[in-house]
Amino acid sequence: MKLTIIGSGYVGLVSGACFAQMGNKVTCVDIDIEKIEGLKKGIVPIYEPGLKSMVQKNYKNKSLTFSSNLQQSLQDAEIIFIAVGTPMGADGSADLQYVLSVAKEIGQHLQHYTVIVDKSTVPVGTADKVSAVIQKELDLRGKQIKFDVVSNPEFLKEGAAIDDFMYPDRVVVGADHDKALNIMHELYAPFMKHHDRFIAMDVRSAEMTKYAANAMLATKISFINEISNICELVGADVNKVRNGIGSDDRIGYSFIYPGCGYGGSCFPKDVQALAKTSQDYGYTPQLLNAVESVNKQQKFVISNKVIKHFGEDLSNKTFAIWGLAFKPGTDDMREASAITIINELTQHGAKIQAYDPKARHEAETHYLKDNTNVSYCDDKYTALENADALILVTEWLEFRSPDFNIIKNKLKTNLFFDGRNQFDRFRMQEIGFKYIQIGVNDE
Ligand SMILES: NC(=O)c1ccc[n+]([C@@H]2O[C@H](COP(=O)([O-])OP(=O)(O)OC[C@H]3O[C@@H](n4cnc5c(N)ncnc54)[C@H](O)[C@@H]3O)[C@@H](O)[C@H]2O)c1
């Protein structure tokens, strides 16, 4: 099938590459001309395992092309995906300006029946808005062209996006007409050869499904983080509690890891956008509000532990930070806990020596670019040199079994603050660390 994907970021580029890999003819469009020109030269602007080679291979065999000319890219498209950003607006709502401006352009240039897919995460009712904007432009042009707007929220996880897309555990499509639904089913059929995981529903339910999924996952994280804070106060060990409750099938082990809060481009903004939607409809979402506020507070748990240990004045202290990305497997630092932790410590005068396998460039050029107390290291052990403590923020695989002797030799102290509870506390104490983690009171 011939597809045009508008917005070539984490979702658009991965979707485009995977659809092309499956034999479709895909054009990825972006307004960022530099990004598009780079992609044509094989420069993939984000880190996502497996993405670069898939993009290069499909570009070479012409299944995947790149363009900054939307009008041209719409000519032959059977399906147009809108995959632009929906960042958080000032009032917590999803900012739809990019989605609606794309809708306007589609309406200005549409020539024949096309399925238009909202792949961006958008609040309930957005498909209606997109339809109305397109229809208005068609009316202005005096054209009678049929189109359908469907909702196809994306559930890929950064760091495992290619696998998630190629082998989805479900494909949710909200469509109000059979014609569009059948086209979408045909598009996704090759991704579900093993068994059908296509879940069809009405548009509004599909839009809501994405928010409900992210809100549920964020709730699990904030729940265990709240339990971890209570554990510390009452003298319990959250790691044991996690094991104790995860063994119950109804609860399960996933997404109940205690830590220094969730970040990323999705959970923080989606929980708040859903809360805002609820409020707009006159309902106060008490649970969603609590999930968000627990998470905000959780991002300070590690810096508070450091301040509790060293005191408010950290001006003579240097800390090694392992991990900047909001989670392992990506260079994405949107809403990353590392930003809060590092800014908090440096505001108290600390110097930071940071290492991340992929996100250094993002930190240096964007998220921490104005923070002059941060320096960056090329490997995890260099970051430890003469540091007063190690703080682990992102659970990259390469931090899972480090050489503890090197850590002890390079650090000035034996202090290890673990924001992701990666190690067994007794073993760490046995080998000589003062090991401070989340949800256990060891001070
Ligand atoms: N990142 C994820 O893991 C993830 C997962 C599921 C859903 N989503 C949702 O998918 C959407 C996209 O997220 P993302 O992380 O890919 O965003 P992103 O910021 O990485 O990419 C968005 C891209 O859209 C481009 N763009 C903006 N306006 C445009 C226009 N008018 N024409 C063409 N291109 C335009 C931007 O230049 C950018 O390259 C969001 O709604 C997000 O919530 C993201």
Coordinates of C-alpha atoms and ligand atoms in Angstrom, one line a residue:
M1 CA 0.0 0.0 0.0
K2 CA 1.1 3.6 -0.5
L3 CA 1.4 5.4 2.8
T4 CA 2.4 8.9 3.8
I5 CA 3.5 9.5 7.4
I6 CA 3.5 13.1 8.6
G7 CA 5.9 13.7 11.4
S8 CA 9.2 11.7 11.4
G9 CA 10.0 11.5 15.1
Y10 CA 10.1 8.5 17.4
V11 CA 6.7 7.3 16.3
G12 CA 6.6 8.5 12.7
L13 CA 10.1 7.2 11.7
V14 CA 9.7 3.8 13.4
S15 CA 6.2 3.3 11.9
G16 CA 7.5 4.4 8.5
A17 CA 10.5 2.1 8.6
C18 CA 8.4 -0.9 9.8
F19 CA 5.6 -0.4 7.2
A20 CA 8.3 -0.1 4.5
Q21 CA 10.0 -3.3 5.8
M22 CA 6.7 -5.1 5.5
G23 CA 6.6 -4.2 1.7
N24 CA 4.6 -1.0 1.7
K25 CA 5.7 2.1 -0.2
V26 CA 6.2 4.8 2.5
T27 CA 7.0 8.5 2.4
C28 CA 8.0 10.0 5.7
V29 CA 7.4 13.8 5.8
D30 CA 8.6 16.4 8.3
I31 CA 8.7 20.2 8.5
D32 CA 12.2 19.9 9.9
I33 CA 14.2 20.2 6.6
E34 CA 17.5 19.4 8.3
K35 CA 16.1 16.2 9.6
I36 CA 14.7 15.2 6.2
E37 CA 18.0 16.0 4.4
G38 CA 19.9 14.1 7.0
L39 CA 17.6 11.0 6.6
K40 CA 18.2 11.1 2.9
K41 CA 21.9 10.8 3.7
G42 CA 21.3 7.9 6.1
I43 CA 21.6 10.1 9.3
V44 CA 19.0 8.8 11.7
P45 CA 18.4 11.6 14.2
I46 CA 17.3 9.5 17.2
Y47 CA 18.7 6.4 18.9
E48 CA 16.4 3.4 18.7
P49 CA 17.9 -0.1 18.5
G50 CA 17.6 -1.5 15.0
L51 CA 16.2 1.6 13.5
K52 CA 19.2 2.9 11.6
S53 CA 19.8 -0.2 9.5
M54 CA 16.1 -0.6 8.8
V55 CA 15.8 3.0 7.6
Q56 CA 18.9 2.8 5.5
K57 CA 18.0 -0.6 3.9
N58 CA 14.5 0.5 3.0
Y59 CA 15.6 3.9 1.7
K60 CA 18.2 2.2 -0.5
N61 CA 15.5 -0.2 -2.0
K62 CA 13.1 2.8 -2.4
S63 CA 10.4 1.4 -0.2
L64 CA 11.0 4.4 2.1
T65 CA 11.5 8.0 0.9
F66 CA 11.7 11.2 2.8
S67 CA 10.2 14.6 1.9
S68 CA 9.5 18.0 3.4
N69 CA 6.9 18.7 0.7
L70 CA 3.6 17.6 2.1
Q71 CA 1.6 18.5 -1.0
Q72 CA 3.7 16.3 -3.2
S73 CA 3.7 13.5 -0.7
L74 CA -0.1 13.3 -0.5
Q75 CA -0.6 12.7 -4.3
D76 CA -0.7 8.9 -4.3
A77 CA -1.2 8.1 -0.7
E78 CA -4.0 5.6 0.2
I79 CA -3.4 6.2 3.9
I80 CA -2.0 9.3 5.6
F81 CA -0.8 9.0 9.2
I82 CA -0.6 12.0 11.4
A83 CA 2.3 11.3 13.8
V84 CA 3.3 14.8 14.9
G85 CA 3.9 15.8 18.5
T86 CA 1.1 16.6 21.0
P87 CA 3.1 18.2 23.8
M88 CA 1.6 19.4 27.0
G89 CA -0.1 22.8 26.8
A90 CA 0.2 25.3 29.6
D91 CA -3.0 24.1 31.3
G92 CA -2.0 20.4 31.1
S93 CA -4.1 19.7 28.0
A94 CA -2.6 18.1 24.9
D95 CA -1.5 20.9 22.5
L96 CA -3.2 20.0 19.2
Q97 CA -1.8 22.8 17.1
Y98 CA 0.6 20.5 15.1
V99 CA -2.2 17.9 14.5
L100 CA -4.7 20.5 13.4
S101 CA -2.2 22.4 11.2
V102 CA -1.4 19.1 9.4
A103 CA -5.2 18.5 9.1
K104 CA -5.5 21.9 7.4
E105 CA -2.7 21.1 4.9
I106 CA -4.3 17.7 4.1
G107 CA -7.6 19.5 3.4
Q108 CA -5.8 22.0 1.2
H109 CA -4.2 19.3 -1.0
L110 CA -6.3 16.1 -0.8
Q111 CA -7.2 14.8 -4.3
H112 CA -8.9 11.5 -3.8
Y113 CA -10.5 9.2 -1.1
T114 CA -7.9 8.6 1.6
V115 CA -7.9 7.2 5.1
I116 CA -6.4 9.7 7.5
V117 CA -5.1 8.2 10.6
D118 CA -4.5 9.9 14.0
K119 CA -1.5 8.0 15.3
S120 CA -0.4 10.8 17.6
T121 CA -1.8 10.5 21.1
V122 CA -4.8 12.8 21.0
P123 CA -7.7 13.5 23.4
V124 CA -11.2 12.1 22.8
G125 CA -12.9 14.1 20.2
T126 CA -9.8 15.0 18.1
A127 CA -10.8 12.9 15.1
D128 CA -13.9 14.9 14.9
K129 CA -11.9 18.1 15.0
V130 CA -9.5 16.8 12.3
S131 CA -12.5 15.8 10.1
A132 CA -14.0 19.3 10.5
V133 CA -10.8 21.1 9.6
I134 CA -10.2 18.9 6.5
Q135 CA -13.9 19.3 5.5
K136 CA -13.7 23.1 5.9
E137 CA -10.6 23.3 3.6
L138 CA -12.3 21.0 1.0
D139 CA -15.4 23.3 1.1
L140 CA -13.2 26.3 0.6
R141 CA -11.8 24.6 -2.5
G142 CA -15.3 23.6 -3.6
K143 CA -14.2 19.9 -3.8
Q144 CA -16.3 17.0 -2.9
I145 CA -13.7 14.4 -1.9
K146 CA -14.6 11.6 0.6
F147 CA -12.2 10.7 3.4
D148 CA -12.3 8.9 6.7
V149 CA -10.5 9.9 9.9
V150 CA -9.6 6.9 12.0
S151 CA -7.8 6.6 15.3
N152 CA -4.9 4.2 15.5
P153 CA -3.0 5.0 18.8
E154 CA 0.6 3.8 19.0
F155 CA 1.7 1.5 21.8
L156 CA 5.4 1.2 21.0
K157 CA 8.0 1.5 23.7
E158 CA 11.1 3.6 23.1
G159 CA 14.1 1.3 23.4
A160 CA 12.1 -1.7 22.0
A161 CA 10.1 0.2 19.4
I162 CA 10.9 -1.9 16.3
D163 CA 10.0 -5.2 18.0
D164 CA 6.8 -3.6 19.4
F165 CA 5.8 -2.4 16.0
M166 CA 6.7 -5.5 14.0
Y167 CA 5.2 -7.9 16.6
P168 CA 2.4 -5.9 18.3
D169 CA 0.5 -7.4 21.1
R170 CA -2.5 -5.5 19.8
V171 CA -3.4 -3.0 17.1
V172 CA -6.2 -0.8 18.2
V173 CA -8.2 0.9 15.4
G174 CA -11.2 3.2 16.0
A175 CA -13.2 3.7 12.8
D176 CA -16.8 4.7 12.3
H177 CA -17.0 3.2 8.7
D178 CA -16.3 -0.3 7.5
K179 CA -14.4 0.9 4.4
A180 CA -11.7 2.6 6.4
L181 CA -11.7 -0.3 8.9
N182 CA -11.1 -2.8 6.2
I183 CA -8.2 -0.8 4.7
M184 CA -6.6 -0.6 8.1
H185 CA -7.1 -4.3 8.7
E186 CA -5.4 -5.1 5.3
L187 CA -2.5 -2.8 6.2
Y188 CA -1.9 -4.5 9.6
A189 CA -2.7 -8.1 8.6
P190 CA 1.0 -9.0 7.8
F191 CA 2.0 -7.9 11.3
M192 CA -0.4 -10.4 12.8
K193 CA 0.2 -13.7 10.9
H194 CA 0.4 -15.7 14.1
H195 CA -3.0 -14.7 15.2
D196 CA -5.3 -11.7 14.8
R197 CA -4.6 -9.0 17.3
F198 CA -6.6 -6.3 15.5
I199 CA -9.0 -4.7 18.0
A200 CA -11.6 -2.6 16.2
M201 CA -13.8 -0.1 18.0
D202 CA -15.4 3.3 17.6
V203 CA -13.1 6.3 17.2
R204 CA -13.7 7.8 20.7
S205 CA -13.1 4.5 22.5
A206 CA -9.8 4.1 20.5
E207 CA -8.7 7.6 21.5
M208 CA -9.5 6.9 25.1
T209 CA -7.8 3.5 25.1
K210 CA -4.4 5.0 24.6
Y211 CA -4.8 7.4 27.6
A212 CA -6.3 4.6 29.7
A213 CA -3.3 2.4 28.9
N214 CA -0.7 5.0 29.8
A215 CA -2.6 6.1 32.9
M216 CA -2.8 2.5 34.1
L217 CA 1.0 2.0 33.7
A218 CA 1.8 5.3 35.3
T219 CA -0.6 4.4 38.2
K220 CA 1.3 1.2 38.8
I221 CA 4.6 3.1 39.0
S222 CA 3.3 5.8 41.3
F223 CA 1.6 3.1 43.4
I224 CA 4.8 1.2 44.1
N225 CA 6.7 4.5 44.6
E226 CA 4.2 5.5 47.2
I227 CA 4.4 2.1 48.9
S228 CA 8.2 2.5 48.8
N229 CA 8.0 5.8 50.6
I230 CA 5.8 4.2 53.3
C231 CA 8.2 1.2 53.5
E232 CA 11.1 3.6 54.4
L233 CA 9.1 5.2 57.2
V234 CA 7.9 1.9 58.8
G235 CA 11.2 0.0 58.4
A236 CA 10.1 -2.4 55.6
D237 CA 12.0 -3.2 52.4
V238 CA 10.1 -2.4 49.3
N239 CA 12.1 -4.9 47.2
K240 CA 10.7 -7.7 49.4
V241 CA 7.2 -6.2 49.3
R242 CA 7.4 -6.0 45.5
N243 CA 8.2 -9.7 45.3
G244 CA 5.5 -10.5 47.8
I245 CA 2.8 -8.7 45.8
G246 CA 4.0 -9.4 42.3
S247 CA 3.6 -13.1 42.7
D248 CA -0.1 -12.5 42.8
D249 CA -1.3 -13.0 39.2
R250 CA -3.8 -10.3 39.5
I251 CA -1.0 -7.8 40.3
G252 CA 2.0 -9.2 38.4
Y253 CA 5.7 -8.1 38.6
S254 CA 5.8 -5.6 35.7
F255 CA 5.6 -1.9 36.3
I256 CA 6.0 -2.2 40.0
Y257 CA 9.7 -1.4 40.2
P258 CA 10.3 1.3 42.8
G259 CA 12.4 4.2 41.4
C260 CA 13.0 7.9 41.1
G261 CA 9.9 8.5 39.0
Y262 CA 8.7 8.1 35.5
G263 CA 9.6 10.5 32.6
G264 CA 9.5 10.4 28.9
S265 CA 7.3 12.0 26.3
C266 CA 4.2 10.0 27.1
F267 CA 3.3 9.2 30.7
P268 CA 3.7 12.7 32.2
K269 CA 1.9 14.5 29.5
D270 CA -0.8 11.8 28.9
V271 CA -1.8 11.5 32.5
Q272 CA -2.2 15.3 32.7
A273 CA -4.0 15.5 29.4
L274 CA -6.5 12.9 30.6
A275 CA -6.9 14.7 33.9
K276 CA -7.6 17.9 31.9
T277 CA -10.1 16.2 29.6
S278 CA -11.9 14.8 32.7
Q279 CA -12.0 18.3 34.3
D280 CA -13.4 19.8 31.0
Y281 CA -16.2 17.3 31.3
G282 CA -16.9 18.3 34.9
Y283 CA -15.3 15.3 36.6
T284 CA -12.4 15.6 39.1
P285 CA -10.0 12.7 38.4
Q286 CA -8.7 12.2 42.0
L287 CA -6.6 9.1 41.1
L288 CA -4.9 10.7 38.1
N289 CA -4.1 13.8 40.0
A290 CA -2.5 11.7 42.7
V291 CA -0.5 9.6 40.2
E292 CA 1.0 12.8 38.8
S293 CA 1.7 14.4 42.1
V294 CA 3.4 11.3 43.6
N295 CA 5.6 11.1 40.5
K296 CA 6.6 14.8 40.7
Q297 CA 7.6 14.3 44.3
Q298 CA 9.4 11.0 43.5
K299 CA 11.8 12.7 41.2
F300 CA 13.3 14.5 44.3
V301 CA 13.6 11.3 46.4
I302 CA 17.3 10.6 45.4
S303 CA 18.5 14.3 45.7
N304 CA 16.8 14.5 49.1
K305 CA 18.7 11.4 50.2
V306 CA 22.0 12.9 49.0
I307 CA 21.2 16.2 50.8
K308 CA 20.2 14.3 53.9
H309 CA 23.6 12.6 53.9
F310 CA 25.8 15.5 53.0
G311 CA 23.8 18.5 54.2
E312 CA 22.4 21.4 52.3
D313 CA 25.7 22.8 51.1
L314 CA 27.1 20.6 48.4
S315 CA 29.5 23.2 47.0
N316 CA 32.6 21.0 47.6
K317 CA 30.9 17.8 46.4
T318 CA 31.1 16.1 43.1
F319 CA 28.7 13.3 42.1
A320 CA 28.9 10.7 39.3
I321 CA 25.6 10.3 37.6
W322 CA 25.0 7.1 35.6
G323 CA 22.2 7.5 33.2
L324 CA 20.5 10.6 31.7
A325 CA 17.9 9.2 29.3
F326 CA 14.4 8.8 30.8
K327 CA 14.8 5.0 30.4
P328 CA 17.3 2.6 29.0
G329 CA 17.5 2.0 25.3
T330 CA 16.8 5.5 24.1
D331 CA 18.5 8.9 23.9
D332 CA 15.2 10.6 24.8
M333 CA 15.5 12.9 27.8
R334 CA 12.0 14.4 27.7
E335 CA 10.9 14.7 31.4
A336 CA 13.8 12.5 32.5
S337 CA 14.3 12.1 36.2
A338 CA 18.0 12.9 35.7
I339 CA 17.1 16.5 34.8
T340 CA 15.4 17.1 38.2
I341 CA 18.0 15.3 40.2
I342 CA 21.0 17.0 38.5
N343 CA 19.4 20.5 38.7
E344 CA 18.5 20.0 42.3
L345 CA 22.0 18.9 43.3
T346 CA 23.8 21.6 41.3
Q347 CA 21.4 24.3 42.8
H348 CA 23.0 23.2 46.1
G349 CA 26.4 23.8 44.7
A350 CA 27.4 20.2 43.6
K351 CA 29.4 19.4 40.5
I352 CA 28.2 16.6 38.3
Q353 CA 30.2 14.1 36.2
A354 CA 27.6 12.4 34.0
Y355 CA 27.7 9.4 31.8
D356 CA 25.0 8.0 29.5
P357 CA 25.5 5.5 26.7
K358 CA 23.3 7.5 24.3
A359 CA 21.8 10.6 25.7
R360 CA 24.8 12.8 26.3
H361 CA 24.2 14.8 23.1
E362 CA 20.6 15.6 24.2
A363 CA 21.8 16.7 27.6
E364 CA 24.6 18.8 26.3
T365 CA 22.7 20.5 23.5
H366 CA 19.3 20.8 25.1
Y367 CA 18.1 19.6 28.5
L368 CA 21.1 20.6 30.6
K369 CA 22.9 23.0 28.3
D370 CA 22.7 25.9 30.6
N371 CA 23.9 24.0 33.7
T372 CA 27.6 24.8 33.8
N373 CA 28.1 22.5 36.9
V374 CA 27.7 19.4 34.7
S375 CA 30.6 17.8 32.8
Y376 CA 30.2 14.7 30.6
C377 CA 32.3 11.6 30.5
D378 CA 32.9 9.0 27.7
D379 CA 32.6 6.0 29.9
K380 CA 31.0 5.0 33.2
Y381 CA 34.2 4.6 35.1
T382 CA 35.7 7.9 34.2
A383 CA 32.6 9.6 35.6
L384 CA 33.6 8.2 39.0
E385 CA 37.0 9.8 39.3
N386 CA 37.2 11.7 42.6
A387 CA 33.5 11.8 43.0
D388 CA 31.9 11.8 46.4
A389 CA 29.2 9.3 45.5
L390 CA 27.8 7.4 42.6
I391 CA 24.1 8.0 41.7
L392 CA 22.5 5.6 39.3
V393 CA 19.5 7.2 37.6
T394 CA 18.8 5.1 34.4
E395 CA 19.0 1.3 34.5
W396 CA 21.0 0.7 31.3
L397 CA 22.1 -2.9 30.9
E398 CA 25.7 -1.9 31.1
F399 CA 25.2 -0.7 34.7
R400 CA 23.7 -4.1 35.8
S401 CA 27.0 -5.8 36.5
P402 CA 29.7 -3.2 36.8
D403 CA 33.2 -3.9 38.2
F404 CA 32.5 -3.0 41.8
N405 CA 36.3 -2.8 42.6
I406 CA 36.8 -0.1 40.0
I407 CA 33.9 1.8 41.4
K408 CA 35.3 1.6 45.0
N409 CA 38.8 2.6 43.8
K410 CA 37.7 5.6 41.8
L411 CA 35.2 7.0 44.2
K412 CA 36.4 9.1 47.1
T413 CA 33.9 7.3 49.3
N414 CA 32.0 4.0 49.3
L415 CA 28.6 5.8 48.7
F416 CA 26.3 4.4 46.1
F417 CA 22.8 6.0 45.7
D418 CA 20.7 3.7 43.5
G419 CA 17.6 5.4 42.0
R420 CA 16.5 2.2 40.3
N421 CA 17.2 -0.5 43.0
Q422 CA 19.4 -2.5 40.7
F423 CA 21.3 -4.5 43.3
D424 CA 20.9 -6.7 46.3
R425 CA 21.4 -4.5 49.3
F426 CA 23.1 -7.1 51.5
R427 CA 25.5 -8.1 48.8
M428 CA 26.4 -4.4 48.3
Q429 CA 27.0 -4.0 52.0
E430 CA 29.1 -7.1 52.1
I431 CA 31.4 -5.9 49.4
G432 CA 31.9 -2.6 51.2
F433 CA 29.4 -0.1 49.8
K434 CA 27.2 2.2 51.8
Y435 CA 24.3 1.4 49.4
I436 CA 21.3 3.7 49.6
Q437 CA 18.3 2.8 47.5
I438 CA 14.6 3.7 47.2
G439 CA 12.1 2.3 49.7
V440 CA 14.6 1.1 52.3
N441 CA 15.8 3.1 55.2
D442 CA 19.6 2.5 55.5
E443 CA 20.7 5.9 56.8
Ligands
LIG1 N1 7.6 8.6 21.7 C1 6.9 7.5 22.1 O1 7.4 6.6 22.7 C2 5.4 7.5 21.7 C3 4.7 6.3 21.9 C4 3.4 6.3 21.5 C5 2.7 7.4 21.1 N2 3.4 8.6 21.0 C6 2.7 9.8 20.5 O2 3.1 10.0 19.2 C7 3.1 11.4 18.8 C8 4.5 11.7 18.3 O3 5.4 11.5 19.3 P1 7.0 11.4 19.0 O4 7.7 11.0 20.2 O5 7.2 10.7 17.7 O6 7.3 13.0 18.7 P2 8.6 13.7 18.1 O7 8.6 15.0 18.7 O8 9.7 12.8 18.2 O9 8.2 13.8 16.5 C9 7.3 14.7 16.0 C10 7.8 15.1 14.6 O10 6.7 15.8 14.0 C11 7.3 16.9 13.2 N3 6.3 17.9 12.9 C12 5.7 18.8 13.6 N4 4.8 19.5 12.9 C13 4.8 19.0 11.7 C14 4.1 19.3 10.5 N5 3.2 20.3 10.4 N6 4.4 18.6 9.4 C15 5.3 17.7 9.4 N7 6.0 17.3 10.5 C16 5.8 18.0 11.6 C17 8.4 17.4 14.1 O11 9.4 18.1 13.4 C18 9.0 16.1 14.7 O12 10.0 15.6 13.9 C19 2.8 12.1 20.1 O13 1.4 12.4 20.2 C20 3.1 11.1 21.2 O14 2.4 11.3 22.4 C21 4.8 8.7 21.3

